mmCIF file of N, CA and C and ligand atoms in Angstrom:
data_model
loop_
_atom_site.group_PDB
_atom_site.id
_atom_site.type_symbol
_atom_site.label_atom_id
_atom_site.label_comp_id
_atom_site.label_asym_id
_atom_site.label_seq_id
_atom_site.Cartn_x
_atom_site.Cartn_y
_atom_site.Cartn_z
ATOM 1 N N MET G 11 91.201 43.973 172.463
ATOM 2 C CA MET G 11 92.280 44.395 173.216
ATOM 3 C C MET G 11 93.136 43.965 174.511
ATOM 4 N N GLU G 12 92.373 44.243 175.365
ATOM 5 C CA GLU G 12 92.496 43.780 176.306
ATOM 6 C C GLU G 12 92.703 42.048 176.933
ATOM 7 N N GLU G 13 92.063 41.564 176.495
ATOM 8 C CA GLU G 13 92.075 40.122 176.178
ATOM 9 C C GLU G 13 93.240 39.348 175.386
ATOM 10 N N GLU G 14 93.632 40.163 174.339
ATOM 11 C CA GLU G 14 94.144 39.488 173.307
ATOM 12 C C GLU G 14 95.276 39.620 173.873
ATOM 13 N N ARG G 15 95.937 40.796 174.011
ATOM 14 C CA ARG G 15 97.153 41.247 174.851
ATOM 15 C C ARG G 15 97.724 40.527 175.626
ATOM 16 N N ASP G 16 96.631 39.973 176.652
ATOM 17 C CA ASP G 16 97.028 38.591 177.847
ATOM 18 C C ASP G 16 96.879 37.076 177.206
ATOM 19 N N ASP G 17 96.635 37.201 176.210
ATOM 20 C CA ASP G 17 96.712 35.689 175.471
ATOM 21 C C ASP G 17 98.054 34.965 175.614
ATOM 22 N N GLU G 18 98.092 33.918 176.407
ATOM 23 C CA GLU G 18 99.768 33.175 176.179
ATOM 24 C C GLU G 18 99.937 32.659 175.188
ATOM 25 N N SER G 19 98.877 32.134 174.292
ATOM 26 C CA SER G 19 99.409 31.458 173.208
ATOM 27 C C SER G 19 99.990 32.128 172.170
ATOM 28 N N LEU G 20 99.898 33.695 171.874
ATOM 29 C CA LEU G 20 100.428 34.586 171.302
ATOM 30 C C LEU G 20 102.093 34.403 171.486
ATOM 31 N N TYR G 21 103.002 34.147 173.004
ATOM 32 C CA TYR G 21 103.945 34.050 172.944
ATOM 33 C C TYR G 21 104.783 32.948 173.001
ATOM 34 N N PRO G 22 106.044 32.859 172.806
ATOM 35 C CA PRO G 22 107.175 31.623 172.681
ATOM 36 C C PRO G 22 106.966 31.551 174.250
ATOM 37 N N ASP G 23 107.414 30.276 174.445
ATOM 38 C CA ASP G 23 107.636 29.458 175.808
ATOM 39 C C ASP G 23 108.634 30.444 176.551
ATOM 40 N N ASP G 24 109.608 30.743 175.672
ATOM 41 C CA ASP G 24 110.751 31.604 176.570
ATOM 42 C C ASP G 24 110.643 32.697 177.057
ATOM 43 N N LEU G 25 109.642 33.248 176.193
ATOM 44 C CA LEU G 25 109.282 35.027 176.618
ATOM 45 C C LEU G 25 108.152 34.667 177.682
ATOM 46 N N LEU G 26 107.326 33.569 177.684
ATOM 47 C CA LEU G 26 106.347 33.503 178.529
ATOM 48 C C LEU G 26 107.518 32.809 180.212
ATOM 49 N N LYS G 27 108.268 32.136 180.215
ATOM 50 C CA LYS G 27 109.070 32.273 181.131
ATOM 51 C C LYS G 27 109.681 33.476 181.882
ATOM 52 N N ILE G 28 110.472 34.349 181.230
ATOM 53 C CA ILE G 28 110.353 35.557 181.345
ATOM 54 C C ILE G 28 109.026 36.530 182.074
ATOM 55 N N ALA G 29 108.389 35.928 181.759
ATOM 56 C CA ALA G 29 106.856 36.695 182.229
ATOM 57 C C ALA G 29 106.772 36.431 183.546
ATOM 58 N N LYS G 30 106.641 35.048 183.748
ATOM 59 C CA LYS G 30 106.392 34.625 184.850
ATOM 60 C C LYS G 30 107.083 34.402 186.116
ATOM 61 N N ASP G 31 108.377 34.914 185.755
ATOM 62 C CA ASP G 31 109.137 34.368 187.109
ATOM 63 C C ASP G 31 110.455 35.755 186.518
ATOM 64 N N PRO G 32 110.156 37.228 186.424
ATOM 65 C CA PRO G 32 110.756 38.025 186.547
ATOM 66 C C PRO G 32 111.947 38.370 187.142
ATOM 67 N N ASP G 33 113.326 38.228 187.157
ATOM 68 C CA ASP G 33 114.643 38.306 188.336
ATOM 69 C C ASP G 33 114.379 39.926 189.209
ATOM 70 N N HIS G 34 114.049 40.903 188.143
ATOM 71 C CA HIS G 34 113.941 42.431 188.614
ATOM 72 C C HIS G 34 112.387 43.064 188.532
ATOM 73 N N LEU G 35 111.670 41.954 189.115
ATOM 74 C CA LEU G 35 110.258 42.932 189.076
ATOM 75 C C LEU G 35 110.466 43.048 190.734
ATOM 76 N N GLY G 36 109.585 44.070 190.944
ATOM 77 C CA GLY G 36 109.660 44.708 192.555
ATOM 78 C C GLY G 36 110.059 45.861 192.497
ATOM 79 N N ARG G 37 109.390 46.664 193.767
ATOM 80 C CA ARG G 37 109.882 48.079 194.177
ATOM 81 C C ARG G 37 111.064 48.064 195.401
ATOM 82 N N MET G 38 111.584 49.723 195.105
ATOM 83 C CA MET G 38 112.441 49.841 196.469
ATOM 84 C C MET G 38 112.421 51.348 196.810
ATOM 85 N N ASN G 39 112.694 50.965 198.259
ATOM 86 C CA ASN G 39 112.241 51.915 199.596
ATOM 87 C C ASN G 39 113.175 52.878 199.181
ATOM 88 N N ASP G 40 114.622 53.000 198.479
ATOM 89 C CA ASP G 40 115.337 54.231 198.699
ATOM 90 C C ASP G 40 116.664 54.038 197.263
ATOM 91 N N PRO G 41 115.550 54.049 196.518
ATOM 92 C CA PRO G 41 116.703 53.747 195.384
ATOM 93 C C PRO G 41 117.385 55.514 194.974
ATOM 94 N N SER G 42 118.331 55.565 194.188
ATOM 95 C CA SER G 42 118.859 56.489 193.811
ATOM 96 C C SER G 42 118.051 57.439 192.966
ATOM 97 N N SER G 43 116.983 56.751 192.524
ATOM 98 C CA SER G 43 116.404 57.623 191.371
ATOM 99 C C SER G 43 115.144 56.291 191.013
ATOM 100 N N SER G 44 113.695 56.798 190.620
ATOM 101 C CA SER G 44 112.724 56.346 190.308
ATOM 102 C C SER G 44 112.177 57.050 189.472
ATOM 103 N N ALA G 45 110.941 56.437 188.565
ATOM 104 C CA ALA G 45 110.213 57.076 187.797
ATOM 105 C C ALA G 45 109.255 56.222 187.463
ATOM 106 N N TYR G 46 108.221 56.913 186.740
ATOM 107 C CA TYR G 46 106.894 56.092 186.373
ATOM 108 C C TYR G 46 106.220 56.671 185.125
ATOM 109 N N ILE G 47 105.993 55.966 184.571
ATOM 110 C CA ILE G 47 105.003 56.262 183.250
ATOM 111 C C ILE G 47 103.910 55.819 182.849
ATOM 112 N N LYS G 48 102.840 56.632 182.606
ATOM 113 C CA LYS G 48 101.528 55.397 182.195
ATOM 114 C C LYS G 48 101.597 55.767 180.298
ATOM 115 N N GLY G 49 101.507 54.649 179.837
ATOM 116 C CA GLY G 49 101.777 54.636 178.579
ATOM 117 C C GLY G 49 99.992 55.102 178.094
ATOM 118 N N PRO G 50 99.869 54.946 176.612
ATOM 119 C CA PRO G 50 98.758 55.986 176.041
ATOM 120 C C PRO G 50 97.876 54.206 175.834
ATOM 121 N N CYS G 51 98.606 53.471 176.260
ATOM 122 C CA CYS G 51 97.762 52.098 176.191
ATOM 123 C C CYS G 51 97.250 52.038 177.431
ATOM 124 N N GLY G 52 97.330 52.545 178.754
ATOM 125 C CA GLY G 52 96.799 52.543 179.916
ATOM 126 C C GLY G 52 97.836 51.902 181.054
ATOM 127 N N ASP G 53 98.856 50.744 180.075
ATOM 128 C CA ASP G 53 99.357 50.421 181.022
ATOM 129 C C ASP G 53 100.852 51.159 182.125
ATOM 130 N N GLU G 54 101.322 50.606 182.919
ATOM 131 C CA GLU G 54 101.906 51.873 183.505
ATOM 132 C C GLU G 54 103.106 50.933 183.991
ATOM 133 N N MET G 55 104.236 51.628 184.063
ATOM 134 C CA MET G 55 105.809 51.036 184.578
ATOM 135 C C MET G 55 106.294 52.247 185.379
ATOM 136 N N GLU G 56 107.096 51.557 186.232
ATOM 137 C CA GLU G 56 107.875 51.649 187.584
ATOM 138 C C GLU G 56 109.078 51.246 187.152
ATOM 139 N N PHE G 57 110.107 52.289 187.456
ATOM 140 C CA PHE G 57 111.700 51.940 187.206
ATOM 141 C C PHE G 57 112.542 52.421 188.858
ATOM 142 N N TYR G 58 113.271 51.664 189.237
ATOM 143 C CA TYR G 58 113.926 52.017 190.272
ATOM 144 C C TYR G 58 115.510 51.657 190.143
ATOM 145 N N LEU G 59 116.313 52.560 190.120
ATOM 146 C CA LEU G 59 117.474 52.683 190.345
ATOM 147 C C LEU G 59 118.594 52.745 191.285
ATOM 148 N N VAL G 60 119.820 51.914 191.499
ATOM 149 C CA VAL G 60 120.512 52.032 192.606
ATOM 150 C C VAL G 60 121.906 52.463 191.698
ATOM 151 N N ILE G 61 122.719 53.796 191.774
ATOM 152 C CA ILE G 61 123.282 53.901 190.739
ATOM 153 C C ILE G 61 124.491 54.362 191.910
ATOM 154 N N ASP G 62 125.933 53.841 191.394
ATOM 155 C CA ASP G 62 127.044 54.232 192.362
ATOM 156 C C ASP G 62 128.280 54.445 191.178
ATOM 157 N N ASN G 63 128.749 55.498 191.330
ATOM 158 C CA ASN G 63 130.039 55.766 190.741
ATOM 159 C C ASN G 63 129.510 56.129 188.934
ATOM 160 N N GLY G 64 128.501 56.169 188.747
ATOM 161 C CA GLY G 64 127.897 56.150 187.800
ATOM 162 C C GLY G 64 128.093 54.985 186.856
ATOM 163 N N VAL G 65 127.642 53.865 187.662
ATOM 164 C CA VAL G 65 127.215 52.489 187.357
ATOM 165 C C VAL G 65 125.792 52.137 188.159
ATOM 166 N N ILE G 66 124.695 51.500 187.187
ATOM 167 C CA ILE G 66 123.576 51.026 187.811
ATOM 168 C C ILE G 66 123.924 49.869 188.808
ATOM 169 N N LYS G 67 123.734 49.925 190.050
ATOM 170 C CA LYS G 67 124.362 48.719 190.621
ATOM 171 C C LYS G 67 123.179 47.616 190.718
ATOM 172 N N ASP G 68 122.358 48.411 190.813
ATOM 173 C CA ASP G 68 121.007 47.568 191.122
ATOM 174 C C ASP G 68 119.694 47.970 190.541
ATOM 175 N N ILE G 69 118.657 47.560 189.908
ATOM 176 C CA ILE G 69 117.490 47.735 189.326
ATOM 177 C C ILE G 69 116.488 47.158 189.606
ATOM 178 N N ALA G 70 115.163 47.749 189.337
ATOM 179 C CA ALA G 70 114.080 46.823 189.712
ATOM 180 C C ALA G 70 113.022 47.651 189.028
ATOM 181 N N PHE G 71 112.133 46.949 188.156
ATOM 182 C CA PHE G 71 110.789 47.537 187.624
ATOM 183 C C PHE G 71 109.830 46.757 188.316
ATOM 184 N N TYR G 72 108.228 47.409 188.407
ATOM 185 C CA TYR G 72 107.218 47.195 188.460
ATOM 186 C C TYR G 72 106.162 47.438 187.478
ATOM 187 N N SER G 73 105.035 46.888 187.149
ATOM 188 C CA SER G 73 104.261 47.033 186.141
ATOM 189 C C SER G 73 103.092 45.778 186.824
ATOM 190 N N GLU G 74 101.913 46.476 186.497
ATOM 191 C CA GLU G 74 100.652 45.166 186.553
ATOM 192 C C GLU G 74 100.022 45.076 185.092
ATOM 193 N N GLY G 75 100.906 45.918 184.374
ATOM 194 C CA GLY G 75 100.735 45.730 183.014
ATOM 195 C C GLY G 75 100.313 44.359 182.444
ATOM 196 N N CYS G 76 100.222 44.745 180.802
ATOM 197 C CA CYS G 76 100.231 43.300 180.135
ATOM 198 C C CYS G 76 101.234 42.064 180.268
ATOM 199 N N ILE G 77 101.314 41.255 179.488
ATOM 200 C CA ILE G 77 102.223 39.866 179.548
ATOM 201 C C ILE G 77 103.731 40.641 179.014
ATOM 202 N N ALA G 78 103.465 41.608 177.972
ATOM 203 C CA ALA G 78 104.466 41.893 177.265
ATOM 204 C C ALA G 78 105.319 43.063 178.198
ATOM 205 N N THR G 79 104.292 43.720 178.668
ATOM 206 C CA THR G 79 105.250 44.522 179.742
ATOM 207 C C THR G 79 105.781 44.354 180.484
ATOM 208 N N ARG G 80 105.421 42.799 181.388
ATOM 209 C CA ARG G 80 106.783 42.365 181.879
ATOM 210 C C ARG G 80 107.857 42.310 181.237
ATOM 211 N N ILE G 81 107.707 41.411 180.267
ATOM 212 C CA ILE G 81 108.613 40.492 179.750
ATOM 213 C C ILE G 81 109.981 41.909 179.297
ATOM 214 N N CYS G 82 109.113 43.192 178.673
ATOM 215 C CA CYS G 82 109.610 44.126 178.296
ATOM 216 C C CYS G 82 110.739 44.786 179.590
ATOM 217 N N GLY G 83 110.349 45.094 180.627
ATOM 218 C CA GLY G 83 110.421 45.299 182.019
ATOM 219 C C GLY G 83 111.872 44.450 182.410
ATOM 220 N N GLU G 84 111.330 43.174 182.292
ATOM 221 C CA GLU G 84 112.622 42.527 182.638
ATOM 222 C C GLU G 84 113.759 42.855 181.868
ATOM 223 N N MET G 85 113.410 42.555 180.568
ATOM 224 C CA MET G 85 114.873 42.486 179.228
ATOM 225 C C MET G 85 115.343 43.767 179.499
ATOM 226 N N THR G 86 114.678 45.008 179.229
ATOM 227 C CA THR G 86 115.295 46.372 179.589
ATOM 228 C C THR G 86 116.166 46.363 180.871
ATOM 229 N N SER G 87 115.608 45.696 182.241
ATOM 230 C CA SER G 87 116.345 46.102 183.589
ATOM 231 C C SER G 87 117.537 45.260 183.072
ATOM 232 N N LYS G 88 117.476 43.795 182.783
ATOM 233 C CA LYS G 88 118.512 42.915 182.741
ATOM 234 C C LYS G 88 119.657 44.021 181.917
ATOM 235 N N LEU G 89 119.618 44.346 180.496
ATOM 236 C CA LEU G 89 120.189 44.587 179.802
ATOM 237 C C LEU G 89 121.021 46.138 180.496
ATOM 238 N N ALA G 90 120.636 46.335 181.399
ATOM 239 C CA ALA G 90 121.017 48.060 181.856
ATOM 240 C C ALA G 90 122.055 47.505 183.027
ATOM 241 N N LYS G 91 121.361 46.747 183.687
ATOM 242 C CA LYS G 91 122.321 46.626 185.306
ATOM 243 C C LYS G 91 123.370 46.193 185.103
ATOM 244 N N GLY G 92 124.423 46.848 186.154
ATOM 245 C CA GLY G 92 126.102 46.526 186.007
ATOM 246 C C GLY G 92 126.581 47.333 184.735
ATOM 247 N N LYS G 93 125.796 48.379 184.246
ATOM 248 C CA LYS G 93 126.359 48.802 183.132
ATOM 249 C C LYS G 93 126.836 50.123 184.030
ATOM 250 N N ARG G 94 127.723 51.328 182.747
ATOM 251 C CA ARG G 94 127.675 52.507 183.253
ATOM 252 C C ARG G 94 126.426 53.334 182.962
ATOM 253 N N ILE G 95 125.948 54.658 183.095
ATOM 254 C CA ILE G 95 125.085 55.441 182.703
ATOM 255 C C ILE G 95 125.436 55.829 181.004
ATOM 256 N N GLU G 96 126.546 55.920 180.635
ATOM 257 C CA GLU G 96 126.604 56.077 179.232
ATOM 258 C C GLU G 96 126.452 54.793 178.300
ATOM 259 N N GLU G 97 126.934 54.102 179.205
ATOM 260 C CA GLU G 97 126.723 52.693 178.008
ATOM 261 C C GLU G 97 124.847 52.672 177.942
ATOM 262 N N VAL G 98 124.122 52.836 178.850
ATOM 263 C CA VAL G 98 122.778 52.614 178.973
ATOM 264 C C VAL G 98 122.297 53.508 178.208
ATOM 265 N N LEU G 99 122.688 54.550 177.705
ATOM 266 C CA LEU G 99 122.008 55.529 176.768
ATOM 267 C C LEU G 99 122.214 55.202 175.433
ATOM 268 N N ASP G 100 122.567 53.733 175.307
ATOM 269 C CA ASP G 100 122.814 53.360 174.074
ATOM 270 C C ASP G 100 121.704 51.988 173.633
ATOM 271 N N LEU G 101 120.997 52.129 174.794
ATOM 272 C CA LEU G 101 120.016 51.025 174.916
ATOM 273 C C LEU G 101 118.873 51.590 174.327
ATOM 274 N N SER G 102 117.882 50.686 173.215
ATOM 275 C CA SER G 102 116.812 51.602 172.596
ATOM 276 C C SER G 102 115.636 50.516 172.123
ATOM 277 N N PRO G 103 114.670 51.085 172.217
ATOM 278 C CA PRO G 103 113.761 49.582 172.573
ATOM 279 C C PRO G 103 113.964 48.803 171.620
ATOM 280 N N LYS G 104 114.434 49.300 170.117
ATOM 281 C CA LYS G 104 114.715 48.332 169.132
ATOM 282 C C LYS G 104 116.247 47.418 169.569
ATOM 283 N N LYS G 105 117.094 47.636 170.138
ATOM 284 C CA LYS G 105 117.956 46.611 171.000
ATOM 285 C C LYS G 105 117.145 45.871 171.801
ATOM 286 N N VAL G 106 116.279 46.330 173.007
ATOM 287 C CA VAL G 106 115.601 45.291 173.600
ATOM 288 C C VAL G 106 114.462 44.419 172.458
ATOM 289 N N MET G 107 113.917 44.648 171.670
ATOM 290 C CA MET G 107 113.252 44.125 170.598
ATOM 291 C C MET G 107 114.021 43.011 170.102
ATOM 292 N N GLY G 108 115.293 43.362 170.102
ATOM 293 C CA GLY G 108 116.200 42.722 169.065
ATOM 294 C C GLY G 108 116.480 41.362 170.167
ATOM 295 N N GLU G 109 116.170 41.495 171.517
ATOM 296 C CA GLU G 109 116.383 40.477 172.446
ATOM 297 C C GLU G 109 115.326 39.656 172.675
ATOM 298 N N LEU G 110 114.108 40.016 171.895
ATOM 299 C CA LEU G 110 112.660 39.100 172.301
ATOM 300 C C LEU G 110 112.608 38.646 170.848
ATOM 301 N N ASN G 111 112.664 37.682 170.480
ATOM 302 C CA ASN G 111 112.418 37.183 169.425
ATOM 303 C C ASN G 111 111.059 36.746 169.828
ATOM 304 N N GLY G 112 109.959 37.037 169.000
ATOM 305 C CA GLY G 112 108.505 36.424 168.934
ATOM 306 C C GLY G 112 107.673 37.489 169.920
ATOM 307 N N LEU G 113 108.222 38.325 170.419
ATOM 308 C CA LEU G 113 107.375 39.668 170.677
ATOM 309 C C LEU G 113 106.275 39.597 169.951
ATOM 310 N N PRO G 114 104.938 39.481 170.173
ATOM 311 C CA PRO G 114 103.760 39.863 169.377
ATOM 312 C C PRO G 114 103.996 41.414 168.372
ATOM 313 N N ALA G 115 103.537 41.348 167.200
ATOM 314 C CA ALA G 115 104.018 43.078 166.651
ATOM 315 C C ALA G 115 103.097 43.907 167.470
ATOM 316 N N ASP G 116 101.863 43.638 167.655
ATOM 317 C CA ASP G 116 100.977 44.680 168.208
ATOM 318 C C ASP G 116 101.853 45.038 169.681
ATOM 319 N N GLN G 117 102.693 44.782 170.350
ATOM 320 C CA GLN G 117 103.136 44.525 171.502
ATOM 321 C C GLN G 117 104.601 44.974 171.836
ATOM 322 N N LYS G 118 104.740 45.565 170.574
ATOM 323 C CA LYS G 118 106.309 46.356 170.529
ATOM 324 C C LYS G 118 106.452 47.938 171.041
ATOM 325 N N HIS G 119 105.574 48.744 171.239
ATOM 326 C CA HIS G 119 105.404 49.865 172.045
ATOM 327 C C HIS G 119 105.324 49.338 173.406
ATOM 328 N N CYS G 120 105.511 47.966 174.050
ATOM 329 C CA CYS G 120 105.840 47.970 175.530
ATOM 330 C C CYS G 120 107.419 47.934 175.587
ATOM 331 N N THR G 121 108.513 47.742 174.510
ATOM 332 C CA THR G 121 109.508 47.830 174.512
ATOM 333 C C THR G 121 109.836 49.365 174.955
ATOM 334 N N ILE G 122 109.077 50.242 174.097
ATOM 335 C CA ILE G 122 108.810 51.785 174.145
ATOM 336 C C ILE G 122 108.531 52.374 175.450
ATOM 337 N N LEU G 123 107.649 51.860 176.430
ATOM 338 C CA LEU G 123 106.973 52.330 177.160
ATOM 339 C C LEU G 123 108.733 51.879 178.283
ATOM 340 N N ALA G 124 108.829 50.506 178.494
ATOM 341 C CA ALA G 124 109.957 50.019 179.542
ATOM 342 C C ALA G 124 111.414 51.233 179.434
ATOM 343 N N VAL G 125 111.460 51.392 177.782
ATOM 344 C CA VAL G 125 113.368 52.025 177.717
ATOM 345 C C VAL G 125 112.783 53.382 178.058
ATOM 346 N N SER G 126 111.973 54.091 177.779
ATOM 347 C CA SER G 126 111.375 55.450 178.366
ATOM 348 C C SER G 126 111.286 55.744 179.566
ATOM 349 N N THR G 127 110.657 54.645 180.668
ATOM 350 C CA THR G 127 110.495 54.776 181.971
ATOM 351 C C THR G 127 112.153 54.840 182.447
ATOM 352 N N LEU G 128 112.964 54.135 182.197
ATOM 353 C CA LEU G 128 113.845 53.773 182.249
ATOM 354 C C LEU G 128 114.945 55.024 182.570
ATOM 355 N N TYR G 129 115.021 55.976 181.344
ATOM 356 C CA TYR G 129 115.605 56.927 180.668
ATOM 357 C C TYR G 129 115.001 57.910 181.604
ATOM 358 N N LYS G 130 113.554 57.550 181.990
ATOM 359 C CA LYS G 130 113.182 58.963 182.961
ATOM 360 C C LYS G 130 113.585 58.993 184.080
ATOM 361 N N ALA G 131 113.705 57.947 184.563
ATOM 362 C CA ALA G 131 114.629 57.790 186.263
ATOM 363 C C ALA G 131 116.039 57.681 185.764
ATOM 364 N N ILE G 132 116.860 57.741 184.568
ATOM 365 C CA ILE G 132 118.477 58.363 184.713
ATOM 366 C C ILE G 132 118.061 59.816 184.879
ATOM 367 N N ALA G 133 117.188 60.435 183.898
ATOM 368 C CA ALA G 133 117.435 61.913 183.563
ATOM 369 C C ALA G 133 117.013 62.420 185.059
ATOM 370 N N GLU G 134 115.826 61.964 186.050
ATOM 371 C CA GLU G 134 115.940 62.334 187.479
ATOM 372 C C GLU G 134 117.539 62.217 188.038
ATOM 373 N N TYR G 135 118.247 61.759 187.860
ATOM 374 C CA TYR G 135 119.389 61.366 188.987
ATOM 375 C C TYR G 135 120.144 62.292 188.264
ATOM 376 N N LEU G 136 120.306 62.529 187.030
ATOM 377 C CA LEU G 136 121.394 63.208 186.370
ATOM 378 C C LEU G 136 121.325 64.604 186.829
ATOM 379 N N LEU G 137 119.909 64.867 186.957
ATOM 380 C CA LEU G 137 119.213 66.320 187.207
ATOM 381 C C LEU G 137 118.872 66.495 188.941
ATOM 382 N N LYS G 138 119.506 65.867 189.464
ATOM 383 C CA LYS G 138 119.631 66.178 191.034
ATOM 384 C C LYS G 138 120.548 67.219 191.567
ATOM 385 N N PRO G 139 120.075 68.216 192.337
ATOM 386 C CA PRO G 139 120.795 69.106 192.666
ATOM 387 C C PRO G 139 122.168 68.593 193.386
HETATM 388 FE FE1 LIG Y 207 100.869 48.824 176.311
HETATM 389 FE FE2 LIG Y 207 101.818 46.635 177.214
HETATM 390 S S1 LIG Y 207 99.853 46.931 176.088
HETATM 391 S S2 LIG Y 207 102.617 48.743 177.223
#
């Protein structure tokens, strides 16, 4: 399983390009909120948000997980950046999958890990005193 999920030949070139050079990979020192989830597969995901007036002005994700984890973290970041929180609540793993043609079927749970971690970071923000 470990080797299979990191087999580049299973991914189309455009998705591999996203995995190799994601624009939003990184951590932030002083975000408005952040969240971490370890998925049942063992991969970990972190999300960092800068929120201003209800808008996600900046976003970063961090993961050392599989290729698909980086692809899904990047696409989730891209779809959420610049949007109002209410709009982002429409974002689903299905929507992220819809942007990622050719994502191997076994890796579709990676979209759930990415979107769940984003949602957890939003919840942390909304619940701040
Ligand atoms: Fe589980 Fe990638 S293999 S999130």
